[in-house]
Coordinates of C-alpha atoms in Angstrom, one line a residue:
Chain V
D1 CA -17.5 -9.0 0.1
G2 CA -13.9 -7.9 -0.7
G3 CA -11.6 -6.3 1.8
I4 CA -8.9 -6.7 4.4
T5 CA -9.3 -8.6 7.6
Q6 CA -7.1 -8.4 10.6
S7 CA -7.2 -10.7 13.6
P8 CA -7.4 -10.7 16.5
K9 CA -9.0 -7.3 17.3
Y10 CA -7.2 -7.3 20.7
L11 CA -4.1 -9.2 21.6
F12 CA -2.3 -9.4 24.9
R13 CA 1.4 -10.2 25.1
K14 CA 3.4 -11.4 28.1
E15 CA 7.0 -10.5 28.7
G16 CA 9.4 -12.4 26.4
Q17 CA 6.6 -13.7 24.2
N18 CA 6.4 -13.5 20.5
V19 CA 3.0 -12.8 19.1
T20 CA 1.7 -12.9 15.5
L21 CA -0.9 -10.6 14.0
S22 CA -2.9 -11.9 11.0
C23 CA -3.7 -9.9 7.9
E24 CA -5.6 -11.3 4.9
Q25 CA -6.9 -9.6 1.8
N26 CA -9.1 -10.8 -1.1
L27 CA -8.6 -7.7 -3.2
N28 CA -6.0 -9.4 -5.4
H29 CA -3.5 -6.6 -4.5
D30 CA 0.2 -7.2 -5.0
A31 CA 1.4 -4.8 -2.3
M32 CA 0.8 -5.1 1.4
Y33 CA 1.9 -3.0 4.4
W34 CA 2.1 -3.0 8.2
Y35 CA 1.9 0.2 10.2
R36 CA 2.1 1.0 13.8
Q37 CA 0.1 3.9 15.4
D38 CA 0.7 5.2 18.9
P39 CA -1.9 7.2 20.7
G40 CA -2.4 10.6 19.1
Q41 CA 0.2 10.0 16.5
G42 CA 0.3 9.3 12.8
L43 CA 1.1 6.0 11.1
R44 CA 4.7 4.6 11.0
L45 CA 5.6 2.0 8.4
I46 CA 7.0 -1.3 9.8
Y47 CA 7.4 -3.5 6.8
Y48 CA 6.0 -3.7 3.3
S49 CA 5.8 -6.2 0.5
Q50 CA 5.4 -5.5 -3.2
I51 CA 5.2 -9.2 -4.3
V52 CA 5.1 -12.7 -2.9
N53 CA 8.3 -13.9 -1.2
D54 CA 9.7 -10.4 -1.0
F55 CA 9.5 -7.7 1.6
Q56 CA 11.4 -4.6 2.7
K57 CA 11.9 -2.9 6.0
G58 CA 10.1 0.3 6.7
D59 CA 11.0 3.0 9.1
I60 CA 10.6 1.1 12.4
A61 CA 11.3 -2.6 11.5
E62 CA 13.4 -3.5 14.6
G63 CA 11.7 -6.0 16.8
Y64 CA 9.3 -7.1 14.1
S65 CA 9.4 -9.8 11.4
V66 CA 7.1 -10.7 8.5
S67 CA 6.5 -13.3 5.8
R68 CA 4.8 -13.2 2.4
E69 CA 4.3 -16.8 1.3
K70 CA 0.9 -16.1 -0.3
K71 CA -0.4 -13.1 -2.1
E72 CA -3.4 -12.9 0.2
S73 CA -1.6 -13.0 3.5
F74 CA 1.0 -10.9 5.3
P75 CA 1.4 -11.9 8.9
L76 CA 3.4 -9.7 11.3
T77 CA 5.3 -11.2 14.3
V78 CA 6.1 -8.9 17.2
T79 CA 9.1 -10.5 18.8
S80 CA 10.4 -10.2 22.4
A81 CA 13.1 -7.8 21.0
Q82 CA 10.4 -5.2 20.6
K83 CA 10.5 -3.5 24.0
N84 CA 7.5 -1.2 23.6
P85 CA 5.0 -3.1 21.5
T86 CA 1.8 -1.6 23.0
A87 CA 0.2 0.2 20.0
F88 CA -2.5 0.0 17.3
Y89 CA -1.4 -2.1 14.3
L90 CA -2.8 -1.5 10.9
C91 CA -2.4 -3.7 7.8
A92 CA -3.0 -2.3 4.3
S93 CA -2.9 -3.4 0.7
S94 CA -2.7 -1.5 -2.5
S95 CA -3.0 -1.6 -6.2
R96 CA -1.0 0.6 -8.5
G97 CA -3.1 2.6 -10.8
G98 CA -0.1 3.8 -12.7
V99 CA 3.3 5.3 -11.9
N100 CA 3.1 6.9 -8.5
K101 CA -0.6 6.6 -8.3
E102 CA -1.5 4.4 -5.4
T103 CA -4.5 3.9 -3.1
Q104 CA -4.1 1.9 0.1
Y105 CA -7.0 0.0 1.7
F106 CA -6.7 -0.6 5.4
G107 CA -7.9 -3.3 7.7
P108 CA -9.8 -2.6 11.0
G109 CA -6.6 -2.9 13.1
T110 CA -5.3 -5.0 16.0
R111 CA -4.7 -3.4 19.4
L112 CA -1.7 -5.0 21.1
L113 CA -1.4 -4.7 24.9
V114 CA 1.4 -5.9 27.1
L115 CA 0.5 -7.7 30.3
Chain U
L1 CA 11.4 12.5 -0.9
A2 CA 8.1 14.5 -1.0
K3 CA 7.3 15.6 2.5
T4 CA 4.0 17.1 3.5
T5 CA 3.1 19.7 6.1
Q6 CA -0.5 20.2 7.3
P7 CA -2.1 22.0 10.3
I8 CA -2.2 19.9 13.5
S9 CA -5.8 20.7 14.2
M10 CA -8.9 22.6 13.1
D11 CA -12.3 23.3 14.7
S12 CA -15.5 23.9 12.8
Y13 CA -19.3 23.8 13.2
E14 CA -21.9 21.7 11.7
G15 CA -23.0 22.9 8.2
Q16 CA -19.8 24.8 7.6
E17 CA -17.2 24.1 4.9
V18 CA -13.8 22.9 6.1
N19 CA -10.7 23.5 4.1
I20 CA -7.4 21.8 5.0
T21 CA -4.3 22.9 3.1
C22 CA -1.3 20.6 2.7
S23 CA 2.1 21.8 1.6
H24 CA 4.3 19.5 -0.5
N25 CA 7.1 21.7 -1.9
N26 CA 9.2 18.7 -3.1
I27 CA 6.5 16.9 -5.0
A28 CA 7.8 14.9 -7.9
T29 CA 6.5 15.3 -11.5
N30 CA 4.7 11.9 -11.4
D31 CA 3.4 12.0 -7.8
Y32 CA -0.3 12.0 -7.0
I33 CA -1.8 13.6 -4.0
T34 CA -4.1 11.4 -1.8
W35 CA -6.1 12.2 1.2
Y36 CA -7.3 9.7 3.9
Q37 CA -9.7 10.0 6.8
Q38 CA -9.3 8.1 10.0
F39 CA -11.8 7.7 12.9
P40 CA -10.6 6.6 16.3
S41 CA -9.6 2.9 16.5
Q42 CA -10.2 2.4 12.8
G43 CA -8.0 2.1 9.8
P44 CA -7.7 5.2 7.5
R45 CA -10.1 5.4 4.6
F46 CA -9.4 6.8 1.2
I47 CA -11.2 10.0 0.5
I48 CA -9.9 11.5 -2.7
Q49 CA -6.9 11.6 -5.0
G50 CA -5.7 14.0 -7.7
Y51 CA -2.9 15.1 -9.9
K52 CA -3.7 18.7 -10.9
T53 CA -6.5 21.3 -11.0
K54 CA -9.7 20.1 -9.3
V55 CA -11.2 16.7 -8.4
T56 CA -14.6 16.3 -6.9
N57 CA -16.4 13.2 -5.6
E58 CA -19.5 12.6 -3.4
V59 CA -17.4 13.2 -0.2
A60 CA -15.0 16.0 -0.9
S61 CA -13.2 18.3 -3.4
L62 CA -9.5 18.5 -3.9
F63 CA -8.0 21.7 -5.3
I64 CA -4.4 21.6 -6.7
P65 CA -2.8 24.8 -8.0
A66 CA -0.7 24.8 -11.2
D67 CA 2.7 24.6 -9.3
R68 CA 1.4 21.6 -7.3
K69 CA 3.3 22.6 -4.3
S70 CA 0.2 22.5 -2.1
S71 CA -3.3 21.1 -2.2
T72 CA -6.5 21.9 -0.3
L73 CA -9.1 19.3 0.8
S74 CA -12.6 20.8 1.0
L75 CA -15.3 19.1 3.0
P76 CA -18.7 20.8 2.2
R77 CA -21.3 21.2 5.0
V78 CA -19.6 19.1 7.6
S79 CA -21.5 17.1 10.2
L80 CA -20.5 15.8 13.6
S81 CA -19.6 12.5 12.0
D82 CA -16.8 14.2 10.0
T83 CA -14.8 14.6 13.2
A84 CA -11.7 12.7 12.3
V85 CA -8.0 12.9 11.5
Y86 CA -7.3 13.7 7.8
Y87 CA -4.0 12.8 6.2
C88 CA -2.4 14.2 3.1
L89 CA 0.0 11.9 1.2
V90 CA 2.2 12.4 -1.8
G91 CA 3.8 9.7 -3.8
P92 CA 4.5 6.9 -3.4
E93 CA 8.3 7.2 -3.5
A94 CA 9.5 6.1 -6.8
A95 CA 12.1 3.8 -5.5
G96 CA 10.5 2.4 -2.3
N97 CA 6.9 2.2 -3.4
K98 CA 5.8 3.3 0.0
L99 CA 3.7 6.1 1.4
T100 CA 4.7 8.3 4.3
F101 CA 1.9 9.3 6.7
G102 CA 2.5 12.5 8.7
G103 CA 0.7 13.4 11.8
G104 CA -2.4 14.5 10.0
T105 CA -5.0 17.2 10.8
R106 CA -7.4 16.6 13.6
V107 CA -10.8 18.1 12.6
L108 CA -13.3 18.7 15.4
V109 CA -16.9 19.5 14.3
K110 CA -18.9 21.1 17.0
P111 CA -22.7 21.3 17.1

């Protein structure tokens, strides 16, 4: 059963703590993405990766870090530098059907809460 | 950068057709138009994608005029379960290979 998995579903962070959100895909997609969604708002891009061992900052990368050591995995670390991390985090992957034709497939999301 | 503009919200009733129009005046020649649906606390789900004229699948239809500066997502005979946020996206950007999600349109289907 192909798709994207994210874990955990809920995550609690203490002050000053780094936490890592997992994202795995078995769709054989080259590109992967992390988005943040605040209540009642749209999605904002944090980081994206088009190929293994390469990634680029999105619109709100400050306070976050990523790695892309394997094609299937794109973990996101929320560092202590991110002062307002409470949000719904979504991971996505995509295949390119041609120039500028792209469909993204999303995971179920991780809700991060600060204690 | 192709930016999109769509209504913030729309109300409808069960059994009616819902049409959501998205403006994208700066669409690039090679850009595709893609619509996603998102339910609360879930990731967005691909609905339909098109380049020009009309595209139809089992869920929706997408109408794109010749100038491609707008597009209309049509949901036929909506049910309560179609209550969701619908996002219109254009691109991705040729240089960054990333999509930009706007605020979307909140569709509320009433009984």
